[in-house]
Coordinates of C-alpha atoms and ligand atoms in Angstrom, one line a residue:
M10 CA -2.5 7.4 -19.4
R11 CA -0.8 4.4 -21.5
L12 CA 0.0 1.8 -19.1
S13 CA 3.2 0.7 -20.9
Q14 CA 4.1 4.4 -19.7
F15 CA 2.5 4.3 -16.1
H16 CA 4.6 2.7 -13.1
L17 CA 2.3 -0.4 -12.5
A18 CA 2.9 -2.5 -9.3
T19 CA 1.0 -5.3 -8.1
V20 CA 1.8 -7.6 -6.1
K21 CA 0.8 -11.4 -6.3
E22 CA 1.5 -12.2 -2.8
I23 CA -0.5 -11.9 0.3
P24 CA 1.5 -9.7 2.6
A25 CA 1.6 -11.6 5.9
D26 CA 0.9 -8.6 8.1
A27 CA -2.0 -7.2 6.7
E28 CA -4.9 -8.0 8.8
I29 CA -8.2 -6.4 6.7
A30 CA -8.8 -6.8 3.6
S31 CA -8.7 -2.8 2.1
H32 CA -4.4 -3.2 4.1
K33 CA -4.0 -6.0 1.9
L34 CA -5.9 -4.8 -1.6
M35 CA -3.6 -1.3 -1.3
L36 CA -0.5 -3.1 -1.2
R37 CA -1.7 -6.0 -3.6
A38 CA -2.8 -3.5 -6.0
G39 CA 0.4 -1.1 -5.8
M40 CA -0.9 1.8 -4.2
I41 CA 1.3 1.9 -1.1
R42 CA 4.4 0.9 -0.3
R43 CA 5.0 0.8 3.4
L44 CA 8.3 2.9 4.9
A45 CA 8.3 2.4 8.1
S46 CA 5.5 2.0 10.6
G47 CA 3.0 4.4 10.0
L48 CA 4.5 5.5 7.1
Y49 CA 4.1 5.1 4.1
T50 CA 4.5 6.3 0.4
W51 CA 1.6 6.7 -2.1
S52 CA 2.7 5.3 -5.7
P53 CA 1.6 6.7 -8.9
L54 CA -2.2 4.8 -8.6
G55 CA -2.9 5.7 -5.0
L56 CA -1.8 9.1 -5.5
R57 CA -4.1 9.6 -8.4
V58 CA -7.3 7.7 -5.5
L59 CA -5.7 10.2 -3.1
R60 CA -6.4 13.6 -5.6
K61 CA -9.9 12.2 -6.2
V62 CA -10.6 11.8 -2.9
E63 CA -9.0 15.3 -2.2
N64 CA -10.9 16.8 -4.9
V65 CA -14.1 16.2 -4.2
V66 CA -13.8 17.4 -0.6
R67 CA -12.1 20.5 -1.8
E68 CA -15.2 21.3 -4.3
E69 CA -17.4 20.3 -1.4
M70 CA -15.6 22.9 1.3
N71 CA -15.5 25.5 -1.6
R72 CA -19.2 25.2 -2.6
A73 CA -19.9 25.3 1.7
G74 CA -18.2 28.5 1.8
A75 CA -15.2 27.6 3.4
I76 CA -11.8 29.1 2.7
E77 CA -9.0 27.4 1.6
L78 CA -5.1 28.0 3.4
L79 CA -2.2 26.7 4.1
M80 CA -0.4 26.2 7.3
P81 CA 3.0 25.0 8.3
S82 CA 3.2 21.3 9.5
V83 CA 5.6 22.2 12.2
Q84 CA 4.6 24.4 15.0
P85 CA 6.4 26.3 18.0
R86 CA 6.0 24.6 21.6
E87 CA 5.5 28.2 23.0
L88 CA 1.6 28.3 21.6
W89 CA 1.0 24.7 22.3
E90 CA 1.8 26.3 25.6
E91 CA -0.6 29.0 25.5
T92 CA -2.9 26.2 25.1
G93 CA -2.0 23.8 28.0
R94 CA -1.6 20.8 25.5
W95 CA 2.3 20.4 24.7
E96 CA 2.2 18.1 28.0
K97 CA -1.7 17.2 27.8
F98 CA -1.7 15.9 24.6
G99 CA 0.2 13.0 25.3
G100 CA 2.2 10.9 23.2
Q101 CA 0.7 11.1 19.7
L102 CA 2.5 14.6 19.9
L103 CA 5.5 14.1 17.6
K104 CA 8.1 16.9 19.7
I105 CA 11.6 18.0 17.5
K106 CA 13.9 20.4 18.2
D107 CA 15.7 22.7 15.2
R108 CA 19.4 22.8 15.5
K109 CA 18.8 25.7 18.0
Q110 CA 17.2 23.3 20.3
Q111 CA 14.3 25.7 20.7
E112 CA 11.7 22.7 20.5
F113 CA 8.1 22.3 18.0
C114 CA 6.3 19.5 17.1
Y115 CA 4.7 17.8 14.3
G116 CA 0.7 19.1 13.7
P117 CA -1.8 16.7 14.5
T118 CA -4.3 19.2 14.4
H119 CA -4.3 23.1 13.8
E120 CA -6.3 24.4 16.8
E121 CA -3.6 26.4 18.3
V122 CA -2.5 27.9 14.8
I123 CA -5.2 29.0 13.1
T124 CA -6.1 30.3 16.1
D125 CA -3.4 32.4 16.6
F126 CA -4.1 33.5 12.5
A127 CA -7.4 34.2 13.4
R128 CA -6.3 36.5 16.9
N129 CA -3.6 38.3 14.4
E130 CA -6.4 39.0 11.1
L131 CA -9.4 39.2 12.8
K132 CA -10.6 42.3 14.5
S133 CA -14.0 43.2 13.6
Y134 CA -17.2 40.8 14.1
K135 CA -18.3 42.4 10.0
Q136 CA -15.1 39.8 9.3
L137 CA -17.0 37.0 10.7
P138 CA -18.5 34.0 10.6
V139 CA -15.4 33.2 8.4
N140 CA -14.9 29.2 8.1
F141 CA -11.1 28.5 7.0
Y142 CA -10.1 24.7 5.9
Q143 CA -6.9 23.3 4.7
I144 CA -5.8 19.8 3.3
Q145 CA -2.6 18.9 4.6
T146 CA 0.0 16.1 6.4
K147 CA -0.9 15.4 10.3
F148 CA 1.1 13.8 12.1
R149 CA 0.2 11.3 15.0
D150 CA 2.1 9.3 17.0
E151 CA -0.4 6.8 17.4
I152 CA 0.4 3.8 20.5
R153 CA -0.9 1.1 17.1
P154 CA -0.2 2.3 13.8
R155 CA -2.4 -0.3 11.5
F156 CA -4.3 -2.0 8.8
G157 CA -2.1 0.8 6.5
V158 CA -3.4 4.4 5.8
M159 CA -6.3 3.6 8.2
R160 CA -4.8 4.4 11.6
A161 CA -1.1 5.6 9.9
R162 CA 1.1 8.0 11.8
E163 CA 1.5 10.3 8.9
F164 CA -2.0 10.6 7.0
L165 CA -3.9 13.4 4.7
M166 CA -6.2 15.2 6.1
K167 CA -9.0 18.0 6.1
D168 CA -9.1 20.4 8.8
A169 CA -11.5 23.3 9.1
Y170 CA -12.2 25.6 11.5
S171 CA -15.1 28.5 12.1
F172 CA -14.9 32.0 14.4
H173 CA -18.3 33.2 15.4
L174 CA -19.5 36.1 17.4
T175 CA -21.9 34.1 18.2
Q176 CA -23.4 30.3 19.6
E177 CA -26.1 30.8 16.8
S178 CA -23.6 31.8 14.0
L179 CA -22.0 28.7 15.3
A180 CA -24.6 26.6 14.3
A181 CA -25.5 27.8 11.4
T182 CA -22.1 26.9 9.8
Y183 CA -21.7 24.0 11.9
A184 CA -25.1 22.6 9.9
V185 CA -23.6 24.1 6.4
M186 CA -20.6 22.1 7.2
Y187 CA -22.3 19.0 8.1
Q188 CA -24.3 19.2 4.5
A189 CA -21.3 19.1 2.6
Y190 CA -19.8 16.3 5.1
T191 CA -23.5 14.5 3.2
R192 CA -22.7 15.6 0.0
I193 CA -19.3 14.3 0.3
F194 CA -19.5 11.2 1.5
T195 CA -23.0 10.6 -1.0
R196 CA -20.5 11.7 -3.9
L197 CA -17.6 9.3 -2.9
G198 CA -20.0 6.6 -3.1
L199 CA -19.4 5.4 0.6
S200 CA -21.9 3.9 3.4
F201 CA -22.1 5.7 5.9
R202 CA -24.0 7.1 8.8
A203 CA -23.9 10.8 11.1
V204 CA -23.3 9.7 14.7
Q205 CA -24.0 11.5 17.8
A206 CA -20.3 11.7 19.6
D207 CA -19.3 13.2 22.8
T208 CA -18.0 16.6 23.4
G209 CA -15.9 15.4 25.9
A210 CA -13.3 17.6 28.2
I211 CA -13.3 20.4 25.4
G212 CA -17.2 20.8 26.5
G213 CA -19.1 22.3 23.3
N214 CA -22.7 21.9 22.8
A215 CA -22.6 19.4 19.4
S216 CA -20.4 16.8 17.9
H217 CA -21.1 14.1 15.5
E218 CA -18.8 12.0 13.7
F219 CA -19.7 10.8 10.0
Q220 CA -18.9 6.7 10.2
V221 CA -18.6 4.6 7.2
L222 CA -20.2 1.1 7.7
A223 CA -17.6 -1.7 7.8
D224 CA -17.6 -5.3 9.7
S225 CA -13.7 -4.2 10.4
G226 CA -14.1 -0.7 12.0
E227 CA -13.1 -0.3 15.1
D228 CA -15.7 1.6 16.2
A229 CA -19.3 0.8 17.8
I230 CA -21.8 3.0 17.0
A231 CA -25.9 2.8 18.3
F232 CA -28.7 3.2 16.0
S233 CA -32.3 3.1 16.7
D234 CA -34.5 1.6 13.8
G235 CA -37.4 3.5 14.9
S236 CA -36.4 7.1 14.6
D237 CA -33.0 9.3 13.8
Y238 CA -31.6 8.4 16.5
A239 CA -27.7 7.6 16.0
A240 CA -24.6 7.8 18.2
N241 CA -21.3 6.3 18.5
I242 CA -21.1 3.9 21.4
E243 CA -19.4 6.0 24.0
K244 CA -22.4 8.7 23.6
A245 CA -25.3 6.2 23.4
E246 CA -24.1 4.5 26.8
A247 CA -23.6 7.9 28.6
L248 CA -27.8 8.5 27.9
A249 CA -28.8 4.8 27.5
P250 CA -32.3 4.2 30.0
T251 CA -31.4 2.1 32.8
S252 CA -35.1 1.2 33.2
E253 CA -35.4 -1.5 30.6
R254 CA -32.8 -3.7 32.5
P255 CA -33.7 -5.5 35.3
A256 CA -32.5 -3.7 38.6
A257 CA -28.5 -4.5 39.7
T258 CA -28.7 -5.5 42.9
T259 CA -24.5 -4.5 42.9
A260 CA -22.9 -1.9 41.4
L261 CA -20.2 -4.9 40.1
Q262 CA -23.1 -6.2 38.6
Q263 CA -24.3 -3.4 36.6
V264 CA -20.5 -3.1 34.8
A265 CA -21.1 -6.4 33.6
T266 CA -22.1 -9.5 35.2
P267 CA -19.0 -11.3 36.9
T268 CA -17.3 -13.9 36.6
Q269 CA -15.2 -15.3 39.6
K270 CA -11.6 -16.7 37.6
T271 CA -8.7 -17.2 40.3
I272 CA -5.2 -15.6 40.2
E273 CA -4.8 -19.4 38.5
D274 CA -7.0 -19.7 35.6
V275 CA -5.6 -16.0 35.1
A276 CA -2.5 -16.8 34.8
A277 CA -3.6 -20.3 33.1
F278 CA -5.0 -18.0 29.8
L279 CA -2.1 -16.1 30.2
G280 CA 0.7 -18.3 30.1
V281 CA 3.0 -16.6 32.7
S282 CA 3.7 -18.4 36.3
P283 CA 0.9 -17.1 39.1
D284 CA 3.1 -16.1 41.3
R285 CA 3.8 -13.1 39.1
C286 CA -0.1 -12.2 38.7
V287 CA 0.2 -10.7 42.5
K288 CA -0.6 -7.0 42.2
T289 CA -1.5 -5.7 38.7
L290 CA -0.9 -7.2 35.4
L291 CA -1.0 -5.3 31.9
L292 CA -1.9 -6.8 28.9
R293 CA -0.8 -5.4 25.1
G294 CA -3.7 -6.6 23.2
R295 CA -4.5 -5.8 19.5
D296 CA -6.6 -3.3 20.7
G297 CA -4.3 -1.1 23.4
L298 CA -3.3 -2.0 27.0
V299 CA -5.7 -3.8 29.4
A300 CA -5.2 -3.2 32.8
L301 CA -6.3 -6.0 35.5
C302 CA -5.7 -5.2 38.9
L303 CA -5.8 -8.8 40.3
R304 CA -5.2 -9.0 44.3
G305 CA -6.3 -12.1 46.2
D306 CA -9.9 -13.6 43.7
H307 CA -10.3 -10.3 42.7
Q308 CA -13.2 -11.0 40.3
V309 CA -12.7 -10.5 36.3
N310 CA -15.9 -9.8 34.8
E311 CA -17.2 -11.2 31.9
V312 CA -16.7 -8.3 29.5
K313 CA -13.2 -8.3 30.4
A314 CA -12.7 -12.0 30.5
A315 CA -13.7 -11.4 27.0
K316 CA -11.8 -8.6 25.8
L317 CA -8.5 -10.7 27.6
D318 CA -9.6 -13.6 25.2
E319 CA -9.8 -11.7 22.0
L320 CA -6.5 -9.9 23.0
G321 CA -5.2 -12.7 23.5
G322 CA -1.4 -10.6 22.6
E323 CA 1.6 -10.6 24.4
S324 CA 1.5 -9.8 28.6
I325 CA 3.6 -7.9 30.4
L326 CA 3.7 -7.2 33.7
A327 CA 3.8 -3.7 35.3
S328 CA 5.2 -2.1 38.2
E329 CA 2.8 -0.1 40.8
E330 CA 5.3 2.4 39.4
E331 CA 4.1 2.0 35.8
I332 CA 0.7 2.2 36.8
L333 CA 1.0 4.7 38.9
A334 CA 3.0 6.8 36.3
A335 CA 0.2 6.3 33.9
V336 CA -3.1 6.1 35.4
G337 CA -2.3 8.9 38.5
T338 CA -3.4 6.5 41.1
R339 CA -1.9 3.7 43.2
P340 CA -3.0 0.2 41.5
G341 CA -3.5 -0.9 45.3
S342 CA -5.8 1.4 46.0
I343 CA -7.9 1.6 42.9
G344 CA -10.3 -0.9 44.5
P345 CA -10.9 0.3 47.7
V346 CA -10.5 4.1 47.0
K347 CA -13.3 6.0 47.3
L348 CA -13.6 9.2 44.8
P349 CA -14.3 12.3 46.4
D350 CA -17.3 13.9 44.8
S351 CA -15.3 16.4 43.3
I352 CA -13.2 14.4 41.0
P353 CA -14.9 15.0 37.8
V354 CA -15.9 12.6 35.6
I355 CA -13.8 13.2 32.7
V356 CA -15.0 12.1 29.3
D357 CA -11.7 12.7 26.9
R358 CA -12.8 12.4 23.1
D359 CA -9.2 11.3 22.5
A360 CA -8.9 8.7 25.2
A361 CA -10.5 5.7 24.0
V362 CA -8.7 6.5 20.9
L363 CA -5.1 6.0 22.4
A364 CA -6.2 3.3 23.9
D365 CA -8.6 1.3 25.9
F366 CA -6.6 1.3 29.4
V367 CA -8.8 -0.4 31.4
C368 CA -8.5 -0.8 35.2
G369 CA -10.2 -3.2 37.3
G370 CA -11.5 -2.3 40.6
N371 CA -15.2 -1.9 41.0
A372 CA -16.1 -3.4 44.4
D373 CA -16.3 0.0 46.0
G374 CA -18.4 1.9 43.3
T375 CA -15.8 3.4 41.6
H376 CA -14.5 2.0 38.0
Y377 CA -11.8 3.3 35.8
T378 CA -12.4 3.2 32.6
G379 CA -10.8 4.3 28.8
A380 CA -8.1 5.3 31.2
N381 CA -5.1 6.5 28.8
W382 CA -2.3 5.0 28.6
E383 CA -0.3 8.3 28.1
R384 CA -2.4 11.0 29.7
D385 CA -6.2 11.3 31.7
V386 CA -8.1 8.8 33.4
R387 CA -11.7 8.3 33.0
V388 CA -13.1 7.8 35.6
T389 CA -17.0 6.7 35.5
R390 CA -18.9 6.1 38.8
I391 CA -20.4 2.4 38.7
A392 CA -23.9 4.1 38.7
D393 CA -23.1 5.9 34.9
I394 CA -22.2 3.2 33.6
R395 CA -24.2 1.3 30.8
N396 CA -23.5 -1.0 28.7
V397 CA -25.9 -0.5 25.8
V398 CA -26.1 -3.8 23.4
E399 CA -28.5 -4.6 20.7
G400 CA -32.2 -5.0 21.3
D401 CA -32.1 -1.5 24.3
R402 CA -34.4 0.4 23.9
S403 CA -33.7 3.4 22.1
P404 CA -32.4 7.0 24.7
D405 CA -35.4 8.7 22.4
G406 CA -37.6 6.7 23.1
E407 CA -38.6 5.6 20.0
G408 CA -37.3 2.2 18.6
I409 CA -34.7 -0.1 19.6
L410 CA -31.2 0.1 18.6
H411 CA -28.9 -1.8 16.9
I412 CA -25.3 -2.1 17.1
A413 CA -23.1 -1.8 14.0
R414 CA -18.8 -1.5 13.3
G415 CA -18.3 1.6 11.8
I416 CA -15.1 3.8 10.4
E417 CA -14.1 7.1 11.4
V418 CA -13.5 9.3 8.1
G419 CA -14.9 12.5 9.2
H420 CA -15.6 14.7 12.8
V421 CA -17.2 17.7 13.4
F422 CA -17.3 19.4 16.8
Q423 CA -18.9 22.4 17.7
L424 CA -15.7 24.3 20.0
G425 CA -17.2 26.7 21.7
T426 CA -14.9 29.6 22.9
K427 CA -11.9 27.3 25.0
Y428 CA -9.0 27.6 22.5
A429 CA -10.5 31.6 21.2
E430 CA -10.2 32.5 25.2
A431 CA -7.0 30.3 25.8
L432 CA -5.4 32.2 22.9
D433 CA -7.0 35.8 23.6
A434 CA -8.4 35.7 20.2
V435 CA -10.9 38.7 20.5
V436 CA -12.7 41.4 18.1
L437 CA -15.0 44.1 18.5
N438 CA -18.7 43.4 18.6
D439 CA -20.8 45.4 17.3
Q440 CA -20.9 47.3 20.8
G441 CA -17.3 48.3 19.8
K442 CA -16.6 45.7 22.9
T443 CA -14.1 43.5 22.6
Q444 CA -15.2 39.9 22.4
V445 CA -14.3 36.2 22.3
M446 CA -14.6 34.3 19.8
T447 CA -16.7 31.0 19.6
M448 CA -14.9 28.3 17.2
G449 CA -16.0 25.0 15.7
C450 CA -13.7 22.6 13.9
Y451 CA -14.5 20.1 11.2
G452 CA -12.2 17.1 9.9
I453 CA -12.1 14.2 7.5
G454 CA -9.4 11.8 7.1
V455 CA -8.8 12.0 3.1
S456 CA -6.4 9.1 3.2
R457 CA -8.7 6.8 5.2
I458 CA -11.8 7.3 3.0
V459 CA -9.1 5.6 0.1
A460 CA -9.3 2.7 2.6
A461 CA -12.9 2.9 4.5
A462 CA -13.6 3.0 0.6
I463 CA -12.0 -0.8 0.1
E464 CA -13.2 -2.2 3.0
Q465 CA -17.1 -1.2 1.4
R466 CA -16.4 -2.2 -2.0
H467 CA -14.1 -5.4 -2.8
D468 CA -14.6 -8.7 -3.7
D469 CA -12.2 -12.1 -4.3
A470 CA -11.2 -10.0 -7.5
G471 CA -10.1 -7.0 -6.0
I472 CA -11.1 -3.6 -5.5
V473 CA -14.7 -2.1 -6.3
W474 CA -13.9 1.2 -7.1
P475 CA -16.9 3.7 -6.6
E476 CA -16.8 5.6 -10.3
A477 CA -15.9 8.8 -8.2
M478 CA -12.6 7.3 -6.4
A479 CA -12.4 5.0 -9.2
P480 CA -7.7 5.8 -10.6
W481 CA -9.2 5.4 -14.2
R482 CA -13.4 4.8 -15.3
V483 CA -12.8 2.9 -18.0
A484 CA -9.3 0.5 -19.0
V485 CA -8.9 -0.7 -22.4
C486 CA -7.2 -3.5 -23.1
V487 CA -5.7 -4.8 -26.4
I488 CA -5.5 -8.2 -27.1
N489 CA -1.8 -8.8 -28.5
P490 CA -0.9 -5.4 -29.7
K491 CA 2.2 -6.3 -30.7
H492 CA 1.1 -9.0 -33.7
L493 CA -2.0 -7.0 -34.8
P494 CA -1.2 -3.7 -35.5
A495 CA -5.2 -3.5 -36.5
V496 CA -6.6 -4.0 -33.2
S497 CA -3.9 -2.1 -31.5
E498 CA -4.5 1.2 -33.8
A499 CA -9.0 0.7 -33.2
A500 CA -7.8 0.5 -29.4
Q501 CA -5.7 4.4 -29.6
A502 CA -8.3 5.2 -31.1
L503 CA -11.0 4.4 -28.5
Y504 CA -8.4 5.8 -25.8
E505 CA -8.3 8.8 -27.3
A506 CA -12.0 9.1 -28.1
L507 CA -13.1 8.5 -24.6
N508 CA -10.9 11.0 -23.1
A509 CA -11.3 13.4 -25.5
R510 CA -14.8 13.3 -24.3
G511 CA -13.7 13.6 -20.6
I512 CA -13.9 9.9 -19.5
E513 CA -10.8 9.2 -17.9
T514 CA -9.3 5.8 -19.7
V515 CA -6.4 3.9 -19.6
L516 CA -4.9 1.9 -22.3
D517 CA -3.1 -1.5 -20.9
D518 CA -0.9 -1.7 -23.8
R519 CA 2.0 -3.5 -21.9
G520 CA 1.3 -6.7 -24.3
L521 CA 0.2 -9.1 -21.0
R522 CA -1.6 -12.0 -21.9
P523 CA -5.4 -11.7 -21.2
G524 CA -5.3 -13.9 -18.0
G525 CA -3.0 -11.5 -16.2
M526 CA -4.3 -7.6 -17.8
F527 CA -7.7 -8.3 -16.3
A528 CA -6.8 -9.9 -13.1
D529 CA -4.3 -6.6 -13.1
M530 CA -7.6 -4.2 -14.1
E531 CA -10.5 -6.2 -11.3
L532 CA -7.6 -5.8 -8.5
I533 CA -7.1 -2.0 -9.3
G534 CA -10.8 -2.3 -9.3
I535 CA -11.1 -0.4 -13.0
P536 CA -14.8 0.0 -13.4
H537 CA -15.3 -0.7 -17.0
R538 CA -13.1 -3.1 -19.0
V539 CA -13.2 -2.8 -22.9
V540 CA -11.7 -5.6 -24.9
I541 CA -10.2 -4.7 -28.4
S542 CA -9.4 -7.9 -30.1
D543 CA -9.4 -9.0 -33.9
R544 CA -12.9 -11.0 -33.6
G545 CA -14.7 -7.8 -32.3
L546 CA -13.1 -5.6 -35.0
T547 CA -14.2 -7.6 -37.5
A548 CA -17.7 -7.8 -36.4
G549 CA -17.8 -4.5 -35.0
T550 CA -18.2 -4.6 -32.0
L551 CA -16.3 -4.1 -28.3
E552 CA -16.1 -6.9 -25.7
Y553 CA -17.4 -4.4 -22.7
R554 CA -17.9 -5.7 -18.8
G555 CA -18.8 -3.8 -15.7
R556 CA -16.5 -4.3 -12.6
T557 CA -19.2 -6.4 -10.9
E558 CA -20.8 -8.3 -13.5
T559 CA -20.1 -11.8 -14.6
E560 CA -19.9 -11.5 -18.3
S561 CA -18.9 -9.6 -21.4
R562 CA -21.6 -8.3 -23.7
A563 CA -20.6 -7.0 -26.9
I564 CA -21.2 -3.8 -27.8
T565 CA -20.9 -0.7 -30.2
Q566 CA -18.7 2.0 -29.8
E567 CA -22.2 4.2 -29.6
Q568 CA -23.8 2.1 -26.9
L569 CA -20.5 2.3 -24.8
F570 CA -20.2 5.4 -24.5
D571 CA -23.9 6.0 -23.8
L572 CA -23.3 4.0 -20.9
L573 CA -20.8 5.9 -19.9
V574 CA -22.6 9.4 -19.8
Ligands
ATP609 P1 -9.6 7.6 15.4 O1 -10.7 8.0 16.5 O2 -9.8 7.2 14.7 O3 -8.4 7.8 16.1 P2 -9.6 10.7 16.0 O4 -11.2 10.9 16.8 O5 -8.6 10.7 16.8 O6 -9.7 9.9 14.7 P3 -9.8 13.5 14.9 O7 -9.1 13.9 15.8 O8 -11.1 13.3 14.5 O9 -9.3 12.0 14.9 O10 -9.6 13.8 13.2 C1 -10.6 14.0 12.0 C2 -10.0 12.9 11.4 O11 -8.9 12.4 11.0 C3 -10.8 11.4 11.8 O12 -12.6 11.8 11.3 C4 -10.0 10.6 10.9 O13 -11.0 10.3 9.6 C5 -8.4 11.0 10.5 N1 -7.7 10.1 11.4 C6 -7.4 10.1 12.1 N2 -6.4 10.0 13.1 C7 -6.0 8.9 12.1 C8 -4.9 8.1 11.5 N3 -4.0 7.8 12.5 N4 -4.2 8.1 10.2 C9 -5.5 7.9 9.3 N5 -6.7 9.3 9.3 C10 -6.9 9.7 11.0
MG610 MG1 -12.2 9.2 16.7
MG611 MG1 -6.9 9.6 17.2
MG612 MG1 -12.3 12.6 16.7

């Protein structure tokens, strides 16, 4: 590509609304442009990177024996009624009507559609196991779209779904997918960790998230320094041993050390009048919604107080009716209410994601946590809550736990029969009897990976792409092309020679001053830069600099080719 014929549109100013490095750099490099909240146009430059990721994902999925197909992104309501998710999926589901007033959603995921496909296509155990995948646009009406394409509303996902006769067969494909994911993220040059994740409401036997390690990550993960144990924090907390900790004297202390805060304290912190805080107060913060039930001198524990401090955001007051609608429980009763044993502990795998809406009311052996503003409340008995902290003993007894931040870029999940049962997806087994199929699902956030890579790999000058994701591997920069035809010709020749060798190269023939040209190439993260100048031409050398090197060095064309193989 000749840059004079490309649309490169780097931006000098750091956009005010961009909070994290990848969002800033993607905007500055001109990779994405915002259309509306959570909606982005991928510029020609951004698309080159996105396609690189997509191709690696596709190659490895094919290598792992998965078969590509493409499903519609618009899906009929009836199908979602069959699994009960039309209502249950909550506010992330974008519902739309056609001209005949028939209802559809824009697919946030494709379990329903693929299972419908499978129930029609698959008739015999001889067709199993089979693993279908697609790379396609999803829409989720995220409560708080942020960080650019990291948490967008429209985004590109690779989603795969496997069908099996037996649990053993599912476990085998799951292992193959796990390996494929490991290959994908390794090839993409990312530093990542596979962690155990909760299987939650869906049940099933196993689930792992692939987390790219980055301080800006929205997720917390716990891993042992003495074994392979690694889990996301929710899973780690469900398993963590308490024996290491001093026995809690009260249930409340087990959640966190309580500190007494008066309504006046909280009101002062929030900057609202205390008489507005009589009942329940909801805060809308950076991390979603947090609720506090304030009655009398309700205790605010340190976790919450810290959370409040860090959230800071705008505060809103909610009526009892609003709380009731959101959590299905009267706010005034959250404290004293006793949960019957029949109320299950609901750990929904999406709940923590939508919003961490934490209700108080610890005093009576019950604690509502991770409640989702739009759907299920996660109800946990206080006795079941552990706060996993740095230095805790690993649940497997080997080593101690460390806590790190991560970005979820992939998720594999043994679904079991949930969807196949709901949609009656059966095959004939080798006895000639009908049997419900067992399923697995495997997602990768293709567009999120682009942002995650930048979070991990950038410096003051800009993006530092891993070779596999760079829009071009080499930039050939021409100093003063208009006035030095020989330089221009040599640059053209080198550019053509590199491309002919299959080394993707961009020719910066825009005629910019060296400073501006170099700054752009560093900002957009090109791994190798070669400068052709009058001086070098005479000496028979090129001026080479790797993206993370601090000095240029003179090398010959042959040396350059050797370096790039
Ligand atoms: P998160 O916890 O970040 O909300 P998720 O668990 O809801 O993600 P999955 O349903 O597991 O997401 O979807 C598979 C993958 O799609 C995720 O691992 C993630 O990489 C990607 N993904 C999910 N939501 C978004 C989003 N809003 N923007 C970009 N990528 C996303
Ligand atoms: Mg998640
Ligand atoms: Mg989510
Ligand atoms: Mg997930």
